[in-house]
Tab-separated table of C-alpha atoms and ligand atoms in Angstrom:
chain	number	residue	atom	x	y	z
A	558	MET	CA	48.723	37.565	-1.594
A	559	THR	CA	50.912	37.932	1.458
A	560	ARG	CA	52.783	41.119	2.202
A	561	PRO	CA	51.755	44.424	0.612
A	562	HIS	CA	53.975	45.313	-2.324
A	563	SER	CA	53.664	49.100	-2.376
A	564	LEU	CA	53.171	51.935	0.094
A	565	ALA	CA	49.873	52.715	-1.647
A	566	GLU	CA	48.712	49.172	-0.917
A	567	VAL	CA	49.783	49.456	2.731
A	568	VAL	CA	47.581	52.528	3.132
A	569	GLU	CA	44.679	51.331	0.999
A	570	ARG	CA	44.381	48.036	2.896
A	571	GLY	CA	44.366	49.751	6.276
A	572	LEU	CA	47.824	48.502	7.310
A	573	CYS	CA	49.605	51.857	7.748
A	574	SER	CA	50.314	52.739	11.373
A	575	GLY	CA	51.490	56.257	10.507
A	576	CYS	CA	55.038	55.822	11.868
A	577	GLY	CA	56.835	58.041	9.330
A	578	ALA	CA	59.597	55.531	8.464
A	579	CYS	CA	58.866	55.831	4.726
A	580	ALA	CA	59.227	59.612	4.971
A	581	ALA	CA	62.558	59.147	6.774
A	582	VAL	CA	63.817	56.896	3.963
A	583	ALA	CA	62.610	58.895	0.982
A	584	GLY	CA	63.004	62.417	2.396
A	585	PRO	CA	60.564	65.335	2.249
A	586	ALA	CA	61.010	65.866	-1.479
A	587	ALA	CA	59.379	62.478	-2.093
A	588	ILE	CA	57.235	61.582	0.968
A	589	ARG	CA	55.639	63.807	3.604
A	590	MET	CA	53.348	62.688	6.381
A	591	ALA	CA	49.949	64.393	6.079
A	592	ILE	CA	46.518	64.009	7.628
A	593	SER	CA	44.368	61.677	5.514
A	594	PRO	CA	40.631	62.141	4.874
A	595	ALA	CA	39.963	59.799	7.832
A	596	GLY	CA	42.124	61.917	10.162
A	597	TYR	CA	45.271	59.756	10.377
A	598	LEU	CA	48.875	60.540	9.456
A	599	ARG	CA	49.633	58.797	6.180
A	600	PRO	CA	52.373	59.216	3.579
A	601	ALA	CA	51.631	61.710	0.819
A	602	VAL	CA	53.809	60.356	-1.962
A	603	ALA	CA	55.311	62.369	-4.845
A	604	PRO	CA	54.589	60.937	-8.297
A	605	ASP	CA	58.320	60.563	-8.959
A	606	LEU	CA	59.149	58.485	-5.826
A	607	ARG	CA	62.182	56.357	-6.777
A	608	ALA	CA	61.609	52.587	-6.895
A	609	GLN	CA	64.670	51.938	-4.688
A	610	ASP	CA	63.315	54.315	-2.021
A	611	GLU	CA	59.942	52.571	-2.020
A	612	THR	CA	61.639	49.172	-1.689
A	613	ALA	CA	63.773	50.418	1.226
A	614	ALA	CA	60.746	52.009	2.895
A	615	LEU	CA	58.678	48.829	2.555
A	616	ALA	CA	61.454	46.766	4.148
A	617	ALA	CA	61.026	48.789	7.358
A	618	CYS	CA	57.314	49.604	7.064
A	619	PRO	CA	55.263	48.070	9.921
A	620	GLY	CA	52.441	47.557	7.414
A	621	ALA	CA	54.674	45.137	5.504
A	622	ASN	CA	57.227	43.824	8.027
A	623	LEU	CA	57.501	43.655	11.787
A	624	THR	CA	60.325	42.459	13.948
A	625	GLY	CA	61.070	41.730	17.589
A	626	LEU	CA	64.244	42.512	19.524
A	627	PRO	CA	67.586	42.066	17.776
A	628	GLU	CA	69.420	38.883	18.886
A	629	GLU	CA	71.595	39.290	21.983
A	630	PRO	CA	74.364	36.689	21.675
A	631	GLY	CA	74.890	34.832	24.953
A	632	ALA	CA	71.934	36.443	26.742
A	633	THR	CA	69.127	34.246	28.063
A	634	VAL	CA	65.996	36.261	28.691
A	635	PRO	CA	62.823	34.461	29.865
A	636	ARG	CA	59.900	34.737	27.413
A	637	ASP	CA	56.260	34.884	28.428
A	638	PRO	CA	53.676	33.756	25.810
A	639	VAL	CA	51.648	36.968	26.211
A	640	TRP	CA	54.209	39.550	27.289
A	641	GLY	CA	57.259	38.370	25.326
A	642	PRO	CA	60.862	38.695	26.562
A	643	LEU	CA	61.044	39.872	30.184
A	644	ALA	CA	64.553	40.527	31.446
A	645	ARG	CA	62.908	42.323	34.388
A	646	LEU	CA	59.299	43.114	35.273
A	647	ALA	CA	58.487	45.723	37.926
A	648	ARG	CA	56.168	48.503	39.024
A	649	GLY	CA	57.834	51.874	39.227
A	650	HIS	CA	57.664	55.615	39.164
A	651	ALA	CA	59.986	58.591	38.697
A	652	ALA	CA	61.611	59.570	41.998
A	653	ASP	CA	61.353	63.273	41.075
A	654	PRO	CA	57.834	64.304	42.196
A	655	GLU	CA	57.484	66.857	39.391
A	656	VAL	CA	58.260	64.326	36.665
A	657	ARG	CA	55.899	61.821	38.295
A	658	PHE	CA	53.102	64.385	38.589
A	659	ARG	CA	53.353	65.820	35.080
A	660	SER	CA	53.849	62.520	33.225
A	661	GLY	CA	51.252	60.205	31.668
A	662	SER	CA	51.518	57.439	34.292
A	663	GLY	CA	54.478	57.347	36.684
A	664	GLY	CA	57.050	59.188	34.572
A	665	VAL	CA	59.498	56.281	34.255
A	666	ILE	CA	59.988	56.939	30.526
A	667	THR	CA	60.941	60.560	31.108
A	668	ALA	CA	63.055	59.749	34.174
A	669	LEU	CA	65.077	57.179	32.188
A	670	CYS	CA	65.582	59.628	29.308
A	671	LEU	CA	66.772	62.249	31.816
A	672	ALA	CA	69.169	59.736	33.359
A	673	LEU	CA	70.667	58.908	29.951
A	674	LEU	CA	71.066	62.592	29.021
A	675	ASP	CA	72.555	63.550	32.408
A	676	SER	CA	75.093	60.718	32.364
A	677	GLY	CA	76.179	61.654	28.834
A	678	ALA	CA	75.293	58.160	27.573
A	679	ALA	CA	72.859	59.881	25.196
A	680	GLU	CA	72.948	63.375	23.748
A	681	ALA	CA	69.404	63.583	22.407
A	682	VAL	CA	65.951	62.000	22.677
A	683	LEU	CA	63.809	61.586	19.564
A	684	GLN	CA	60.171	61.654	20.689
A	685	VAL	CA	56.908	63.427	19.910
A	686	ALA	CA	55.355	66.508	21.477
A	687	ALA	CA	52.388	68.782	20.807
A	688	ASP	CA	52.786	70.946	17.727
A	689	PRO	CA	52.849	74.482	19.186
A	690	ALA	CA	51.200	75.890	16.042
A	691	ALA	CA	48.393	73.266	16.077
A	692	PRO	CA	48.224	71.702	19.550
A	693	LEU	CA	45.717	68.949	18.700
A	694	ARG	CA	48.454	67.520	16.488
A	695	SER	CA	51.831	66.021	17.375
A	696	ARG	CA	55.182	66.441	15.720
A	697	PRO	CA	58.549	64.736	16.124
A	698	THR	CA	60.949	66.591	18.376
A	699	VAL	CA	64.589	66.150	19.369
A	700	SER	CA	64.955	66.910	23.089
A	701	LEU	CA	68.434	67.893	24.258
A	702	ASP	CA	67.739	69.009	27.842
A	703	PRO	CA	65.388	68.440	30.803
A	704	GLU	CA	63.110	71.368	29.836
A	705	ALA	CA	62.453	69.903	26.403
A	706	LEU	CA	61.884	66.420	27.880
A	707	LEU	CA	59.370	67.773	30.385
A	708	ALA	CA	57.567	69.654	27.621
A	709	ALA	CA	57.028	66.308	25.837
A	710	VAL	CA	55.713	64.247	28.787
A	711	GLY	CA	52.338	62.547	28.653
A	712	ALA	CA	50.340	60.493	26.187
A	713	ARG	CA	49.353	62.050	22.855
A	714	TYR	CA	46.209	60.190	21.823
A	715	GLY	CA	46.243	60.872	18.124
A	716	PRO	CA	48.365	60.506	15.024
A	717	ALA	CA	52.104	60.983	15.635
A	718	ALA	CA	54.967	60.013	13.325
A	719	PRO	CA	58.203	60.207	15.341
A	720	LEU	CA	60.345	58.642	12.617
A	721	GLU	CA	59.684	61.563	10.311
A	722	GLY	CA	62.222	63.368	12.525
A	723	LEU	CA	64.906	60.673	12.228
A	724	GLU	CA	67.073	61.869	9.336
A	725	PRO	CA	68.137	65.279	10.740
A	726	LEU	CA	69.026	63.560	14.031
A	727	LEU	CA	71.135	60.914	12.279
A	728	ALA	CA	72.848	63.648	10.247
A	729	SER	CA	73.783	65.392	13.522
A	730	GLY	CA	75.711	62.281	14.609
A	731	ARG	CA	74.315	62.484	18.178
A	732	ARG	CA	73.911	59.397	20.351
A	733	PHE	CA	70.182	59.145	20.974
A	734	VAL	CA	67.277	57.538	22.810
A	735	PHE	CA	64.167	56.792	20.798
A	736	VAL	CA	60.694	56.910	22.379
A	737	GLY	CA	57.806	55.687	20.254
A	738	LYS	CA	54.908	53.293	19.893
A	739	PRO	CA	55.732	49.611	19.372
A	740	CYS	CA	55.259	49.923	15.585
A	741	ASP	CA	57.594	52.945	15.530
A	742	VAL	CA	60.277	50.954	17.365
A	743	SER	CA	59.931	47.958	15.037
A	744	ALA	CA	60.355	50.281	12.040
A	745	LEU	CA	63.473	51.803	13.630
A	746	ARG	CA	64.990	48.328	14.177
A	747	LEU	CA	64.342	47.429	10.541
A	748	LEU	CA	65.713	50.758	9.294
A	749	ALA	CA	68.863	49.981	11.289
A	750	ARG	CA	69.535	47.010	9.001
A	751	ARG	CA	70.176	49.350	6.068
A	752	ASP	CA	71.478	52.431	7.856
A	753	PRO	CA	74.560	51.841	10.070
A	754	ARG	CA	74.180	55.322	11.621
A	755	ILE	CA	71.213	53.979	13.620
A	756	GLY	CA	73.188	51.141	15.183
A	757	GLN	CA	76.017	53.542	16.001
A	758	GLY	CA	73.774	56.226	17.526
A	759	LEU	CA	70.886	54.376	19.169
A	760	VAL	CA	71.468	54.010	22.913
A	761	MET	CA	68.019	52.772	23.967
A	762	ALA	CA	64.594	52.232	22.353
A	763	ILE	CA	61.752	52.861	24.800
A	764	SER	CA	58.092	52.172	24.122
A	765	PHE	CA	54.739	51.858	25.886
A	766	LEU	CA	51.881	49.387	25.882
A	767	CYS	CA	49.737	50.711	23.063
A	768	GLY	CA	45.952	50.522	22.836
A	769	GLY	CA	45.962	52.133	19.382
A	770	VAL	CA	45.788	55.484	17.629
A	771	PRO	CA	42.548	57.465	17.410
A	772	SER	CA	41.828	59.803	14.511
A	773	LEU	CA	42.477	63.551	14.715
A	774	GLU	CA	38.685	63.785	14.372
A	775	ILE	CA	38.404	62.496	17.973
A	776	ALA	CA	40.508	65.397	19.285
A	777	ARG	CA	38.390	67.781	17.202
A	778	ALA	CA	35.227	66.263	18.720
A	779	VAL	CA	36.601	66.636	22.272
A	780	VAL	CA	37.314	70.363	21.842
A	781	GLY	CA	34.108	70.746	19.818
A	782	ARG	CA	32.115	69.884	22.963
A	783	TYR	CA	33.255	73.249	24.318
A	784	GLY	CA	32.383	75.134	21.144
A	785	LEU	CA	35.994	75.283	19.962
A	786	ALA	CA	37.321	74.711	16.461
A	787	GLU	CA	40.825	73.260	16.116
A	788	GLU	CA	42.348	76.691	15.327
A	789	GLN	CA	40.943	78.150	18.565
A	790	VAL	CA	42.815	75.705	20.810
A	791	ALA	CA	46.027	76.837	22.507
A	792	ALA	CA	46.742	73.576	24.407
A	793	LEU	CA	45.274	70.088	24.838
A	794	ARG	CA	46.553	67.740	27.545
A	795	TRP	CA	44.892	64.348	27.345
A	796	ARG	CA	46.060	63.228	30.799
A	797	GLY	CA	48.860	63.840	33.334
A	798	HIS	CA	49.177	66.222	36.304
A	799	GLY	CA	48.013	63.347	38.479
A	800	CYS	CA	47.352	59.812	37.257
A	801	PRO	CA	45.583	59.601	34.944
A	802	GLY	CA	44.649	63.265	35.560
A	803	ALA	CA	41.941	65.220	33.803
A	804	THR	CA	41.793	66.113	30.123
A	805	ARG	CA	42.462	69.860	29.930
A	806	ILE	CA	41.768	72.227	27.059
A	807	GLU	CA	42.930	75.842	26.881
A	808	SER	CA	41.482	78.133	24.244
A	809	ARG	CA	43.426	80.907	22.550
A	810	ASP	CA	41.240	83.492	24.301
A	811	GLY	CA	42.181	82.145	27.739
A	812	ALA	CA	39.214	79.879	28.612
A	813	VAL	CA	40.018	76.564	30.346
A	814	PHE	CA	37.878	73.403	30.202
A	815	GLU	CA	38.461	70.122	32.027
A	816	GLN	CA	36.779	66.737	31.870
A	817	SER	CA	37.636	63.523	33.656
A	818	TYR	CA	39.773	60.880	31.976
A	819	ASP	CA	36.819	58.467	32.236
A	820	GLU	CA	34.630	60.935	30.367
A	821	THR	CA	37.255	61.303	27.663
A	822	TRP	CA	37.560	57.541	27.250
A	823	GLY	CA	33.848	56.814	27.474
A	824	ASP	CA	32.824	59.578	25.072
A	825	ALA	CA	35.653	59.873	22.643
A	826	LEU	CA	38.777	57.768	22.710
A	827	ASN	CA	37.050	54.439	22.988
A	828	GLN	CA	34.974	55.103	19.865
A	829	GLU	CA	37.392	54.432	17.059
A	830	ILE	CA	41.023	53.537	16.511
A	831	GLN	CA	42.635	52.961	13.155
A	832	PHE	CA	42.049	49.537	11.592
A	833	ARG	CA	45.795	48.815	11.690
A	834	CYS	CA	45.689	48.790	15.475
A	835	LYS	CA	42.891	46.204	15.571
A	836	VAL	CA	45.136	43.746	13.738
A	837	CYS	CA	48.389	44.893	15.364
A	838	PRO	CA	50.710	41.916	15.859
A	839	ASP	CA	52.757	43.876	18.418
A	840	ALA	CA	51.017	46.341	20.714
A	841	VAL	CA	53.237	45.326	23.660
A	842	GLY	CA	56.552	46.651	22.354
A	843	LEU	CA	58.392	43.436	21.497
A	844	ALA	CA	61.230	45.283	19.716
A	845	ALA	CA	61.895	47.799	22.508
A	846	ASP	CA	64.568	47.622	25.206
A	847	LEU	CA	62.049	48.920	27.730
A	848	VAL	CA	58.268	49.264	27.765
A	849	CYS	CA	56.049	51.187	30.196
A	850	GLY	CA	52.325	51.026	30.806
A	851	ASP	CA	49.731	51.999	33.359
A	852	ALA	CA	49.737	50.071	36.603
A	853	TRP	CA	46.262	50.433	38.050
A	854	VAL	CA	44.072	47.374	38.651
A	855	THR	CA	40.330	47.751	37.948
A	856	GLU	CA	37.641	45.367	36.641
A	857	ASP	CA	37.787	46.690	33.087
A	858	GLY	CA	41.329	48.069	32.844
A	859	TYR	CA	40.251	51.763	32.964
A	860	ALA	CA	41.327	54.173	35.693
A	861	HIS	CA	38.008	55.333	37.274
A	862	GLY	CA	39.483	58.109	39.417
A	863	ASP	CA	42.977	59.328	40.172
A	864	HIS	CA	45.675	57.052	41.586
A	865	PRO	CA	49.260	57.615	42.659
A	866	GLY	CA	51.238	57.525	39.411
A	867	TRP	CA	52.807	54.128	38.833
A	868	ASN	CA	54.084	52.435	35.700
A	869	ALA	CA	54.225	48.788	34.840
A	870	VAL	CA	57.807	48.474	33.550
A	871	LEU	CA	58.945	45.682	31.230
A	872	ALA	CA	62.689	45.498	30.525
A	873	ARG	CA	63.155	43.271	27.494
A	874	SER	CA	66.860	43.485	26.703
A	875	THR	CA	69.765	43.136	29.089
A	876	ALA	CA	70.667	46.775	28.288
A	877	GLY	CA	67.139	47.803	29.294
A	878	ARG	CA	67.400	45.872	32.558
A	879	ALA	CA	70.808	47.396	33.303
A	880	LEU	CA	69.431	50.912	32.753
A	881	LEU	CA	66.521	50.194	35.132
A	882	GLU	CA	68.810	48.864	37.827
A	883	ARG	CA	71.315	51.686	37.459
A	884	SER	CA	68.558	54.297	37.570
A	885	GLU	CA	67.085	52.705	40.685
A	886	ALA	CA	70.521	52.668	42.371
A	887	GLU	CA	71.071	56.341	41.465
A	888	GLY	CA	67.700	57.270	43.013
A	889	ARG	CA	66.160	58.332	39.692
A	890	ILE	CA	63.301	55.850	39.797
A	891	VAL	CA	61.570	53.796	42.478
A	892	LEU	CA	60.886	50.128	41.677
A	893	ALA	CA	58.644	47.551	43.373
A	894	PRO	CA	57.931	43.894	42.541
A	895	LEU	CA	55.354	42.986	39.888
A	896	GLY	CA	54.323	39.517	38.655
A	897	VAL	CA	52.970	38.458	35.263
A	898	ALA	CA	49.525	37.580	36.699
A	899	GLU	CA	49.154	41.041	38.211
A	900	LEU	CA	50.342	42.672	34.974
A	901	GLY	CA	47.550	40.760	33.210
A	902	ARG	CA	44.990	42.199	35.666
A	903	MET	CA	46.357	45.700	34.998
A	904	GLN	CA	46.244	45.273	31.236
A	905	PRO	CA	43.344	42.897	30.400
A	906	HIS	CA	42.931	44.434	26.917
A	907	HIS	CA	46.483	43.491	25.969
A	908	VAL	CA	46.083	39.924	27.201
A	909	GLU	CA	42.909	39.654	25.101
A	910	ARG	CA	44.447	41.293	22.063
A	911	ARG	CA	47.654	39.228	21.996
A	912	GLY	CA	45.476	36.124	21.917
A	913	VAL	CA	43.071	37.188	19.164
A	914	VAL	CA	45.205	39.163	16.708
A	915	PRO	CA	46.698	36.057	15.021
A	916	ALA	CA	43.121	34.943	14.167
A	917	ARG	CA	42.342	38.414	12.788
A	918	LEU	CA	45.442	38.280	10.580
A	919	LEU	CA	44.330	34.865	9.336
A	920	GLY	CA	40.900	36.360	8.592
A	921	LEU	CA	42.587	39.007	6.435
A	922	ARG	CA	44.628	36.371	4.602
A	923	LEU	CA	41.535	34.251	3.920
A	924	ALA	CA	39.815	37.355	2.532
A	925	GLY	CA	42.696	37.581	0.028
A	926	GLN	CA	44.291	40.610	1.654
A	927	PRO	CA	47.919	41.298	2.510
A	928	VAL	CA	49.262	41.135	6.064
A	929	PRO	CA	52.637	42.193	7.483
A	930	ARG	CA	55.352	39.539	7.609
A	931	THR	CA	56.341	39.055	11.244
A	932	ARG	CA	59.575	37.767	12.771
A	933	GLY	CA	60.295	37.054	16.425
A	934	LEU	CA	56.885	38.098	17.781
A	935	GLY	CA	55.829	34.712	19.188
A	936	LEU	CA	52.464	34.845	17.388
A	937	LEU	CA	51.901	31.078	17.444
A	938	ARG	CA	52.209	30.888	21.232
A	939	ALA	CA	49.968	33.939	21.546
A	940	ALA	CA	47.386	32.341	19.223
A	941	TRP	CA	47.327	29.209	21.381
A	942	ALA	CA	46.507	31.386	24.396
A	943	GLY	CA	43.558	32.930	22.471
A	944	ARG	CA	42.330	29.757	20.755
A	945	ARG	CA	38.812	29.890	22.272
A	946	ARG	CA	38.062	33.161	20.496
A	947	LEU	CA	39.790	32.186	17.246
A	948	LEU	CA	36.714	31.560	15.100
A	949	ALA	CA	34.770	34.693	16.112
A	950	ASN	CA	37.769	36.933	15.464
A	951	LEU	CA	38.730	35.232	12.225
A	952	LEU	CA	35.196	35.531	10.819
A	953	GLY	CA	34.711	39.091	12.046
A	954	THR	CA	37.870	40.328	10.323
A	955	PHE	CA	37.194	38.241	7.216
A	956	ARG	CA	33.765	39.880	6.833
A	957	ARG	CA	35.103	43.343	7.509
A	958	ALA	CA	37.812	42.929	4.880
A	959	ARG	CA	35.401	41.458	2.319
A	960	LEU	CA	33.068	44.427	2.805
A	961	GLY	CA	36.032	46.777	2.280
A	962	ARG	CA	35.653	48.342	5.724
A	963	ASN	CA	39.428	48.419	6.197
A	964	ARG	CA	39.950	50.521	3.040
A	965	GLU	CA	41.555	53.922	3.425
A	966	ALA	CA	42.345	56.857	1.172
A	967	SER	CA	45.818	58.446	1.091
A	968	PRO	CA	46.382	62.167	1.485
A	969	ARG	CA	47.159	63.921	-1.801
A	970	TRP	CA	50.698	65.077	-2.667
A	971	GLU	CA	50.653	68.879	-2.806
B	2460	LIG	C1	48.493	56.046	21.454
B	2460	LIG	C2	48.651	55.614	22.900
B	2460	LIG	C3	48.109	54.420	23.344
B	2460	LIG	C4	48.282	54.027	24.680
B	2460	LIG	N1	47.783	52.822	25.075
B	2460	LIG	C5	48.025	52.390	26.338
B	2460	LIG	C6	47.631	51.079	26.754
B	2460	LIG	O1	47.048	50.330	26.002
B	2460	LIG	N2	47.930	50.693	28.027
B	2460	LIG	C7	48.589	51.531	28.876
B	2460	LIG	O2	48.858	51.131	30.012
B	2460	LIG	N3	48.981	52.758	28.519
B	2460	LIG	C8	48.701	53.204	27.268
B	2460	LIG	N4	49.105	54.448	26.886
B	2460	LIG	C9	49.692	55.339	27.890
B	2460	LIG	C10	51.171	55.017	28.032
B	2460	LIG	O3	51.315	53.720	28.305
B	2460	LIG	C11	51.754	55.725	29.173
B	2460	LIG	O4	52.037	56.941	28.635
B	2460	LIG	C12	53.024	54.958	29.644
B	2460	LIG	O5	52.724	54.248	30.815
B	2460	LIG	C13	54.164	55.840	29.819
B	2460	LIG	O6	54.040	56.510	30.994
B	2460	LIG	P1	55.179	57.451	31.556
B	2460	LIG	O7	54.503	58.214	32.647
B	2460	LIG	O8	56.421	56.723	31.861
B	2460	LIG	O9	55.436	58.350	30.264
B	2460	LIG	P2	55.920	59.854	30.178
B	2460	LIG	O10	57.091	60.040	31.073
B	2460	LIG	O11	54.746	60.752	30.316
B	2460	LIG	O12	56.432	59.880	28.667
B	2460	LIG	C14	55.571	59.591	27.602
B	2460	LIG	C15	56.416	59.466	26.372
B	2460	LIG	O13	55.612	58.949	25.311
B	2460	LIG	C16	55.793	59.732	24.136
B	2460	LIG	N5	54.531	59.717	23.396
B	2460	LIG	C17	53.340	60.173	23.833
B	2460	LIG	N6	52.395	59.977	22.897
B	2460	LIG	C18	53.007	59.394	21.861
B	2460	LIG	C19	52.553	58.949	20.586
B	2460	LIG	N7	51.282	59.073	20.204
B	2460	LIG	N8	53.448	58.386	19.745
B	2460	LIG	C20	54.748	58.252	20.106
B	2460	LIG	N9	55.232	58.637	21.314
B	2460	LIG	C21	54.376	59.211	22.176
B	2460	LIG	C22	56.154	61.121	24.636
B	2460	LIG	O14	56.913	61.824	23.666
B	2460	LIG	C23	56.980	60.797	25.896
B	2460	LIG	O15	58.324	60.602	25.557
B	2460	LIG	C24	48.977	54.866	25.572
B	2460	LIG	C25	49.538	56.062	25.112
B	2460	LIG	C26	49.372	56.443	23.787
B	2460	LIG	C27	49.992	57.726	23.321
B	2461	LIG	S1	53.375	52.222	8.312
B	2461	LIG	FE1	54.976	53.785	8.442
B	2461	LIG	S2	56.427	53.208	6.817
B	2461	LIG	FE2	54.514	52.120	6.395
B	2461	LIG	S3	53.394	53.426	4.951
B	2461	LIG	FE3	52.687	53.934	7.008
B	2461	LIG	S4	53.982	55.651	7.660
B	2461	LIG	FE4	54.996	54.695	5.915
B	2462	LIG	S1	48.335	49.381	18.243
B	2462	LIG	FE1	50.089	48.684	17.102
B	2462	LIG	S2	49.909	49.607	15.056
B	2462	LIG	FE2	48.529	50.706	16.430
B	2462	LIG	S3	49.784	52.461	17.059
B	2462	LIG	FE3	49.962	50.870	18.645
B	2462	LIG	S4	51.786	49.716	18.072
B	2462	LIG	FE4	51.211	50.941	16.297
């Protein structure tokens, strides 16, 4: 057994990332993203899903296939064994103090989206934002102006399926920026192979270093500490308004609760992420033009108190590098030097994970389970870097798979 052969198998074996690409391919009459019993966004599939739609969805599905950056003829971009292609590496932040303050880290993602909208290079940004009707949840949104972009700043630590919003955007014919997790970007690149509208419309794919997706149950537990049920919450901001900023909850009857980012991570977010993320072959955004992350340096990689908001910024493609340089010249962002060794000290979890994930995937294979087929992710070089921990990770995942601990139930079609 190698790749999964159906969407049901992707979900059942714990390989679904919840990106929404299958829903984009099949449309809402056949697939809708819904919260699963475990609290993740998974495809609810109609009984009459057409075989050709399932085949097309699987070709882009990050549970079955993952890709790196499309080839750039004539371009030579240096490649680091851990961090992948690096056309430019820098620290940076948005020059606009409001964007910097409100954003998740330094606001570079939002500042670059603003620059592309203002210049007319892009007409829309497909991203995710809080669902106003159910603010613990996220929904895809198409931002057309600075107000909408600013309403979507910050990290949404929970299920979010940006690609579910792709089809209406493509139908509009607008040139667009895509912001999503690394798995979302890989799915978009693979969708582009069958849908020429993506290649024609996509101006830039921007991602972030991704530690993984926690269940909606974690958000419910966070607000539950203050006696609130999900329906009683008017707003939840995980971080931002300072870096990382406090977690802030507003209830529908006007009460406000805050807890530190450390508290949120220690008590809630660190507890559980979906199995897919533990075996993720690309949490560093290898298919994106540009990737942002946090840029603080601590012993364990967590913030421990507020810092001035800075991003680590990885430009992977030459188009990504050109956008960074243009935005710096126009005074939209501020950049400072950053080396690979310092990036590793800022992001120790990603260095560790890049090295051990190949062994975990091998553990799954040896347990007779499917794994995604990967292209252009440099997994062999990454595995060499993590060779000392190969056996422990291989055996751990093998056991977990044999005991069925990666198994997941799909949401029902209703
Ligand atoms: C699930 C998750 C895991 C993360 N893991 C790491 C990590 O391991 N290391 C690290 O340094 N930082 C991590 N972050 C934080 C992220 O890296 C920072 O948000 C990043 O530095 C971008 O900062 P910014 O200030 O430029 O972004 P902003 O300007 O605040 O923009 C953030 C953008 O991300 C989009 N977005 C937010 N949440 C999601 C989501 N769940 N799915 C898709 N798009 C989303 C928003 O729509 C917005 O466009 C994570 C964030 C999330 C949501
Ligand atoms: S990973 Fe994405 S495309 Fe694959 S089943 Fe899950 S939501 Fe659908
Ligand atoms: S860790 Fe990987 S699979 Fe999980 S959300 Fe991030 S990019 Fe997607």
